[in-house]
Amino acid sequence: MRRMVAEHRVHPSDLILPAFVREGVGEPVPISAMPGVVQHSRDTLRKAAVEAVEAGVSGIMLFGVPEESKKDALGTAGTDPDGILQVAIRDVKAEVGDELVIMSDLCLDEFTDHGHCGVLDAQGRVDNDATLERYAEMAQVQADAGVHVVGPSGMMDGQVGVIRDALDQTGHEDVSILAYAVKYASAFYGPFREAVGSSLQGDRKTYQQDAANARESMRELALDLAEGADMVMVKPALPYLDVLAKVAEAVDVPVAAYQISGEYAMVEAAAANGWIDRERAILETLTGIKRAGANMILTYWATEVARKLG
């Protein structure tokens, strides 16, 4: 009876798998703060992509982890056509073609030696406009590698418009933009720092949003839509379900929510201690995100959950 009258259901096609690929490794590297999640080698990434397709997952969001020696102040590995993220895009494209929507993180933080999402000025502050030039280059090389969707996550002012122009001017009009329109400066990103080998010094409060603010999110959302965002995202998911609901009600484009590393780690840690029912908790969190209005959910459980739902 409950199943018959359920108002909201999570479907495999709602799910997107975030995946990390690390340069220079032959075997996957476990992420200690995210049990069950790894930094993939190129070979295991291809396998993970195939498994996602077979489970019915719709998309994969790729994050590149370069060798430490290749990080620099400008994040040049992020715009190298042979950089690890671009290589990973080509690998997945060759393996699964268009059976999986291939998405890529368009940000500098994995590639900079200071760990920030942009270029720093002489005072050590993120230079918004200098960063936009780098984002335009990143969009072009990711599109050249065969990505279907770019995900600008750096929260720079004007990033969506600059990326849209860069893609259109290089013949990539069909590459979509999933804008991280609402991204908060959250404590729940902690495990992600390990996942991408972050070199972050300080914090990102000058360009990510304040957890106390909701109206600010709607202004950021309106700007991204005006600049040409095809889809929009709220990140994190669970602490901001109220914001997600407002966004979903306000827009007529697809809405994504990212169930981030800290959300994943909390459930896994509690389940490992026997404090909660793991499978029920996972599905309950995803159902809550769907109920709040997300059309798409980025979750590290994507393939596992899709298999069970299928």
Short mmCIF file of C-alpha atoms in Angstrom, two decimals:
data_model
loop_
_atom_site.label_atom_id
_atom_site.label_comp_id
_atom_site.label_asym_id
_atom_site.label_seq_id
_atom_site.Cartn_x
_atom_site.Cartn_y
_atom_site.Cartn_z
CA MET A 1 0.00 0.00 0.00
CA ARG A 2 2.81 2.42 0.88
CA ARG A 3 4.58 1.68 -2.37
CA MET A 4 1.37 2.15 -4.35
CA VAL A 5 0.56 5.59 -2.92
CA ALA A 6 4.12 6.92 -2.57
CA GLU A 7 4.28 10.56 -3.65
CA HIS A 8 8.00 10.55 -4.44
CA ARG A 9 10.31 7.83 -5.72
CA VAL A 10 14.03 7.76 -6.35
CA HIS A 11 14.78 6.25 -9.76
CA PRO A 12 18.18 5.10 -11.06
CA SER A 13 17.95 7.73 -13.79
CA ASP A 14 17.85 10.46 -11.11
CA LEU A 15 21.36 9.58 -9.98
CA ILE A 16 24.78 10.92 -10.94
CA LEU A 17 27.99 9.29 -9.68
CA PRO A 18 30.83 11.62 -8.60
CA ALA A 19 34.16 9.89 -9.32
CA PHE A 20 37.79 10.76 -8.60
CA VAL A 21 40.64 9.71 -10.89
CA ARG A 22 44.21 10.03 -9.66
CA GLU A 23 47.18 10.52 -11.91
CA GLY A 24 50.04 8.03 -11.76
CA VAL A 25 48.40 5.17 -9.85
CA GLY A 26 47.89 1.63 -11.08
CA GLU A 27 45.44 0.61 -8.36
CA PRO A 28 42.56 2.49 -6.72
CA VAL A 29 43.50 4.41 -3.57
CA PRO A 30 40.95 4.16 -0.71
CA ILE A 31 39.71 7.43 0.81
CA SER A 32 39.86 6.89 4.56
CA ALA A 33 37.15 9.39 5.44
CA MET A 34 34.76 7.96 2.82
CA PRO A 35 34.65 4.18 3.29
CA GLY A 36 33.90 2.46 0.00
CA VAL A 37 34.97 5.42 -2.15
CA VAL A 38 38.34 5.50 -3.91
CA GLN A 39 40.60 7.61 -6.05
CA HIS A 40 40.39 5.58 -9.23
CA SER A 41 43.15 4.59 -11.56
CA ARG A 42 42.34 5.14 -15.22
CA ASP A 43 41.46 1.45 -15.60
CA THR A 44 39.17 1.27 -12.58
CA LEU A 45 37.45 4.51 -13.61
CA ARG A 46 36.50 2.93 -16.90
CA LYS A 47 35.15 -0.08 -15.02
CA ALA A 48 33.16 2.16 -12.68
CA ALA A 49 31.64 3.95 -15.67
CA VAL A 50 30.52 0.64 -17.20
CA GLU A 51 29.02 -0.46 -13.88
CA ALA A 52 27.12 2.83 -13.61
CA VAL A 53 25.66 2.35 -17.08
CA GLU A 54 24.64 -1.22 -16.31
CA ALA A 55 22.92 -0.08 -13.09
CA GLY A 56 20.92 2.60 -14.92
CA VAL A 57 22.73 5.64 -13.50
CA SER A 58 22.34 8.66 -15.79
CA GLY A 59 25.61 10.51 -15.33
CA ILE A 60 29.12 10.60 -13.94
CA MET A 61 30.82 13.74 -12.56
CA LEU A 62 34.60 13.51 -12.93
CA PHE A 63 37.20 15.07 -10.65
CA GLY A 64 40.89 14.92 -11.53
CA VAL A 65 43.64 14.46 -8.94
CA PRO A 66 46.99 15.45 -10.46
CA GLU A 67 50.42 14.51 -9.22
CA GLU A 68 51.52 16.90 -6.50
CA SER A 69 54.48 18.09 -8.56
CA LYS A 70 52.14 19.31 -11.30
CA LYS A 71 50.25 21.74 -9.09
CA ASP A 72 51.09 25.42 -9.44
CA ALA A 73 49.64 28.84 -8.67
CA LEU A 74 47.59 28.97 -11.87
CA GLY A 75 46.39 25.37 -11.90
CA THR A 76 47.85 24.83 -15.36
CA ALA A 77 47.30 21.05 -15.19
CA GLY A 78 43.61 21.86 -15.37
CA THR A 79 43.97 23.34 -18.86
CA ASP A 80 46.55 20.89 -20.18
CA PRO A 81 44.87 18.79 -22.91
CA ASP A 82 46.84 15.85 -21.51
CA GLY A 83 46.02 16.66 -17.88
CA ILE A 84 44.45 13.90 -15.81
CA LEU A 85 40.88 15.25 -15.99
CA GLN A 86 40.93 15.59 -19.75
CA VAL A 87 42.48 12.13 -20.07
CA ALA A 88 39.74 10.74 -17.81
CA ILE A 89 37.01 12.34 -19.92
CA ARG A 90 38.44 10.72 -23.05
CA ASP A 91 38.78 7.37 -21.27
CA VAL A 92 35.15 7.32 -20.15
CA LYS A 93 33.96 8.58 -23.51
CA ALA A 94 35.84 5.78 -25.27
CA GLU A 95 34.46 3.20 -22.85
CA VAL A 96 30.76 4.09 -22.70
CA GLY A 97 30.24 6.69 -25.43
CA ASP A 98 26.93 8.47 -24.98
CA GLU A 99 25.38 5.81 -22.72
CA LEU A 100 26.38 7.89 -19.71
CA VAL A 101 26.20 11.67 -19.46
CA ILE A 102 29.84 12.61 -18.88
CA MET A 103 30.22 15.64 -16.62
CA SER A 104 33.39 17.32 -15.44
CA ASP A 105 34.23 19.57 -12.53
CA LEU A 106 35.24 22.93 -13.95
CA CYS A 107 37.30 24.44 -11.15
CA LEU A 108 40.94 25.08 -10.32
CA ASP A 109 41.08 23.88 -6.72
CA GLU A 110 42.34 20.37 -7.52
CA PHE A 111 45.16 21.81 -9.63
CA THR A 112 46.45 24.81 -7.62
CA ASP A 113 49.23 24.55 -5.07
CA HIS A 114 47.26 26.85 -2.74
CA GLY A 115 44.04 24.87 -3.10
CA HIS A 116 41.76 27.77 -3.93
CA CYS A 117 39.21 27.73 -6.74
CA GLY A 118 40.84 30.63 -8.54
CA VAL A 119 43.95 32.65 -9.29
CA LEU A 120 45.30 34.69 -6.38
CA ASP A 121 46.32 38.34 -6.54
CA ALA A 122 49.36 39.92 -4.92
CA GLN A 123 47.54 40.16 -1.58
CA GLY A 124 46.60 36.46 -1.64
CA ARG A 125 42.95 37.10 -2.48
CA VAL A 126 41.11 35.23 -5.22
CA ASP A 127 41.09 37.40 -8.36
CA ASN A 128 37.64 36.90 -9.83
CA ASP A 129 38.30 38.18 -13.36
CA ALA A 130 41.69 36.52 -13.77
CA THR A 131 40.03 33.30 -12.68
CA LEU A 132 37.33 33.65 -15.33
CA GLU A 133 40.00 33.59 -18.03
CA ARG A 134 41.25 30.28 -16.68
CA TYR A 135 37.72 28.89 -16.54
CA ALA A 136 37.19 29.77 -20.21
CA GLU A 137 40.31 27.76 -21.09
CA MET A 138 39.18 24.85 -18.92
CA ALA A 139 35.79 24.75 -20.61
CA GLN A 140 37.41 24.54 -24.03
CA VAL A 141 39.81 21.70 -23.20
CA GLN A 142 37.14 19.71 -21.39
CA ALA A 143 34.78 20.13 -24.32
CA ASP A 144 37.53 19.15 -26.76
CA ALA A 145 38.03 15.98 -24.69
CA GLY A 146 34.39 15.05 -25.28
CA VAL A 147 32.54 16.06 -22.14
CA HIS A 148 28.77 16.42 -22.38
CA VAL A 149 28.28 18.76 -19.40
CA VAL A 150 30.67 21.09 -17.57
CA GLY A 151 30.08 21.83 -13.90
CA PRO A 152 31.56 25.21 -12.90
CA SER A 153 31.85 24.96 -9.12
CA GLY A 154 34.13 27.86 -8.22
CA MET A 155 31.38 30.42 -7.43
CA MET A 156 33.12 33.23 -9.31
CA ASP A 157 30.88 36.12 -10.38
CA GLY A 158 30.12 35.87 -14.09
CA GLN A 159 31.52 32.36 -14.53
CA VAL A 160 28.53 30.90 -16.37
CA GLY A 161 28.43 33.66 -18.98
CA VAL A 162 32.16 33.48 -19.66
CA ILE A 163 32.05 29.70 -19.99
CA ARG A 164 29.01 29.80 -22.28
CA ASP A 165 30.78 32.29 -24.56
CA ALA A 166 33.97 30.22 -24.58
CA LEU A 167 32.08 27.07 -25.52
CA ASP A 168 30.03 28.76 -28.23
CA GLN A 169 33.05 30.47 -29.78
CA THR A 170 34.88 27.15 -30.12
CA GLY A 171 32.03 25.22 -31.72
CA HIS A 172 30.83 23.52 -28.54
CA GLU A 173 27.30 24.91 -28.48
CA ASP A 174 25.93 21.49 -27.55
CA VAL A 175 27.96 21.21 -24.33
CA SER A 176 25.66 21.99 -21.42
CA ILE A 177 26.41 23.90 -18.23
CA LEU A 178 25.38 22.54 -14.85
CA ALA A 179 25.91 25.64 -12.73
CA TYR A 180 26.79 25.30 -9.08
CA ALA A 181 24.43 28.21 -8.53
CA VAL A 182 24.00 27.70 -4.80
CA LYS A 183 27.15 26.49 -3.06
CA TYR A 184 27.69 27.09 0.62
CA ALA A 185 30.94 27.37 2.58
CA SER A 186 30.21 24.16 4.46
CA ALA A 187 31.94 22.15 7.16
CA PHE A 188 30.64 19.02 5.45
CA TYR A 189 33.25 19.24 2.66
CA GLY A 190 35.92 17.84 4.99
CA PRO A 191 36.32 14.34 3.51
CA PHE A 192 36.33 15.76 -0.02
CA ARG A 193 39.61 17.52 0.73
CA GLU A 194 41.23 14.12 1.09
CA ALA A 195 39.43 12.79 -1.96
CA VAL A 196 40.95 15.40 -4.27
CA GLY A 197 44.27 15.77 -2.45
CA SER A 198 43.46 19.40 -1.68
CA SER A 199 46.26 21.84 -0.84
CA LEU A 200 43.81 24.41 0.56
CA GLN A 201 45.22 27.11 2.80
CA GLY A 202 42.62 29.16 4.66
CA ASP A 203 38.96 28.91 3.69
CA ARG A 204 36.58 29.85 0.86
CA LYS A 205 34.22 32.14 2.71
CA THR A 206 34.95 35.06 0.38
CA TYR A 207 33.35 33.31 -2.60
CA GLN A 208 31.13 30.55 -1.24
CA GLN A 209 27.85 31.38 0.48
CA ASP A 210 27.04 31.90 4.16
CA ALA A 211 24.96 29.14 5.75
CA ALA A 212 22.80 31.78 7.42
CA ASN A 213 21.57 33.23 4.12
CA ALA A 214 18.82 32.04 1.79
CA ARG A 215 17.83 35.17 -0.17
CA GLU A 216 21.43 35.44 -1.36
CA SER A 217 21.00 32.02 -2.98
CA MET A 218 18.11 33.27 -5.07
CA ARG A 219 20.17 36.21 -6.32
CA GLU A 220 23.02 33.89 -7.29
CA LEU A 221 20.51 31.61 -9.01
CA ALA A 222 18.99 34.44 -11.05
CA LEU A 223 22.42 35.58 -12.22
CA ASP A 224 23.44 32.11 -13.39
CA LEU A 225 20.19 31.61 -15.27
CA ALA A 226 20.54 35.01 -16.96
CA GLU A 227 24.04 34.01 -18.07
CA GLY A 228 22.81 30.82 -19.75
CA ALA A 229 22.91 27.98 -17.22
CA ASP A 230 21.16 24.90 -18.60
CA MET A 231 20.84 23.24 -15.19
CA VAL A 232 21.46 24.45 -11.65
CA MET A 233 22.74 22.82 -8.48
CA VAL A 234 22.38 23.22 -4.74
CA LYS A 235 25.37 22.01 -2.69
CA PRO A 236 25.39 20.57 -0.01
CA ALA A 237 22.01 18.84 -0.09
CA LEU A 238 20.70 17.76 3.32
CA PRO A 239 21.56 20.88 5.39
CA TYR A 240 19.96 23.05 2.68
CA LEU A 241 16.74 21.24 1.74
CA ASP A 242 14.79 24.44 2.39
CA VAL A 243 16.93 26.29 -0.14
CA LEU A 244 16.64 23.39 -2.59
CA ALA A 245 12.85 23.57 -2.35
CA LYS A 246 12.89 27.33 -3.03
CA VAL A 247 15.16 26.87 -6.03
CA ALA A 248 13.05 24.05 -7.46
CA GLU A 249 9.90 26.15 -7.15
CA ALA A 250 11.51 29.21 -8.74
CA VAL A 251 13.05 27.78 -11.92
CA ASP A 252 12.00 25.96 -15.06
CA VAL A 253 15.35 24.26 -15.68
CA PRO A 254 16.49 20.91 -14.22
CA VAL A 255 17.65 21.12 -10.60
CA ALA A 256 20.47 19.03 -9.15
CA ALA A 257 21.55 18.54 -5.55
CA TYR A 258 24.92 17.20 -4.43
CA GLN A 259 24.90 14.82 -1.47
CA ILE A 260 28.44 15.65 -0.45
CA SER A 261 31.28 13.80 1.22
CA GLY A 262 30.41 14.76 4.79
CA GLU A 263 26.82 13.62 4.34
CA TYR A 264 28.08 10.29 3.00
CA ALA A 265 30.68 9.91 5.76
CA MET A 266 28.19 10.53 8.57
CA VAL A 267 25.85 7.80 7.41
CA GLU A 268 28.67 5.33 6.79
CA ALA A 269 30.26 6.04 10.18
CA ALA A 270 26.99 5.69 12.08
CA ALA A 271 26.14 2.50 10.21
CA ALA A 272 29.59 1.03 10.87
CA ASN A 273 28.97 1.54 14.58
CA GLY A 274 25.59 -0.17 14.38
CA TRP A 275 23.72 3.00 15.29
CA ILE A 276 21.51 3.17 12.19
CA ASP A 277 20.18 0.89 9.46
CA ARG A 278 22.53 1.73 6.60
CA GLU A 279 20.35 0.89 3.60
CA ARG A 280 17.24 2.52 5.02
CA ALA A 281 19.18 5.64 5.96
CA ILE A 282 20.71 5.97 2.50
CA LEU A 283 17.37 5.70 0.73
CA GLU A 284 15.71 8.01 3.24
CA THR A 285 18.27 10.75 2.63
CA LEU A 286 17.91 10.41 -1.14
CA THR A 287 14.12 10.43 -0.92
CA GLY A 288 14.27 13.61 1.17
CA ILE A 289 16.40 15.29 -1.48
CA LYS A 290 14.03 14.17 -4.23
CA ARG A 291 10.99 15.32 -2.21
CA ALA A 292 12.55 18.77 -1.78
CA GLY A 293 12.60 19.17 -5.55
CA ALA A 294 15.80 17.74 -7.02
CA ASN A 295 15.52 16.23 -10.50
CA MET A 296 19.08 14.91 -10.27
CA ILE A 297 21.09 13.79 -7.25
CA LEU A 298 24.87 13.50 -7.18
CA THR A 299 25.66 10.80 -4.64
CA TYR A 300 28.57 8.46 -3.99
CA TRP A 301 26.00 5.69 -3.50
CA ALA A 302 24.64 6.14 -7.05
CA THR A 303 25.60 2.78 -8.53
CA GLU A 304 24.82 0.80 -5.37
CA VAL A 305 21.40 2.39 -4.97
CA ALA A 306 20.57 2.14 -8.67
CA ARG A 307 21.24 -1.60 -8.60
CA LYS A 308 18.86 -2.08 -5.70
CA LEU A 309 16.16 0.13 -7.19
CA GLY A 310 16.47 -1.59 -10.55
#
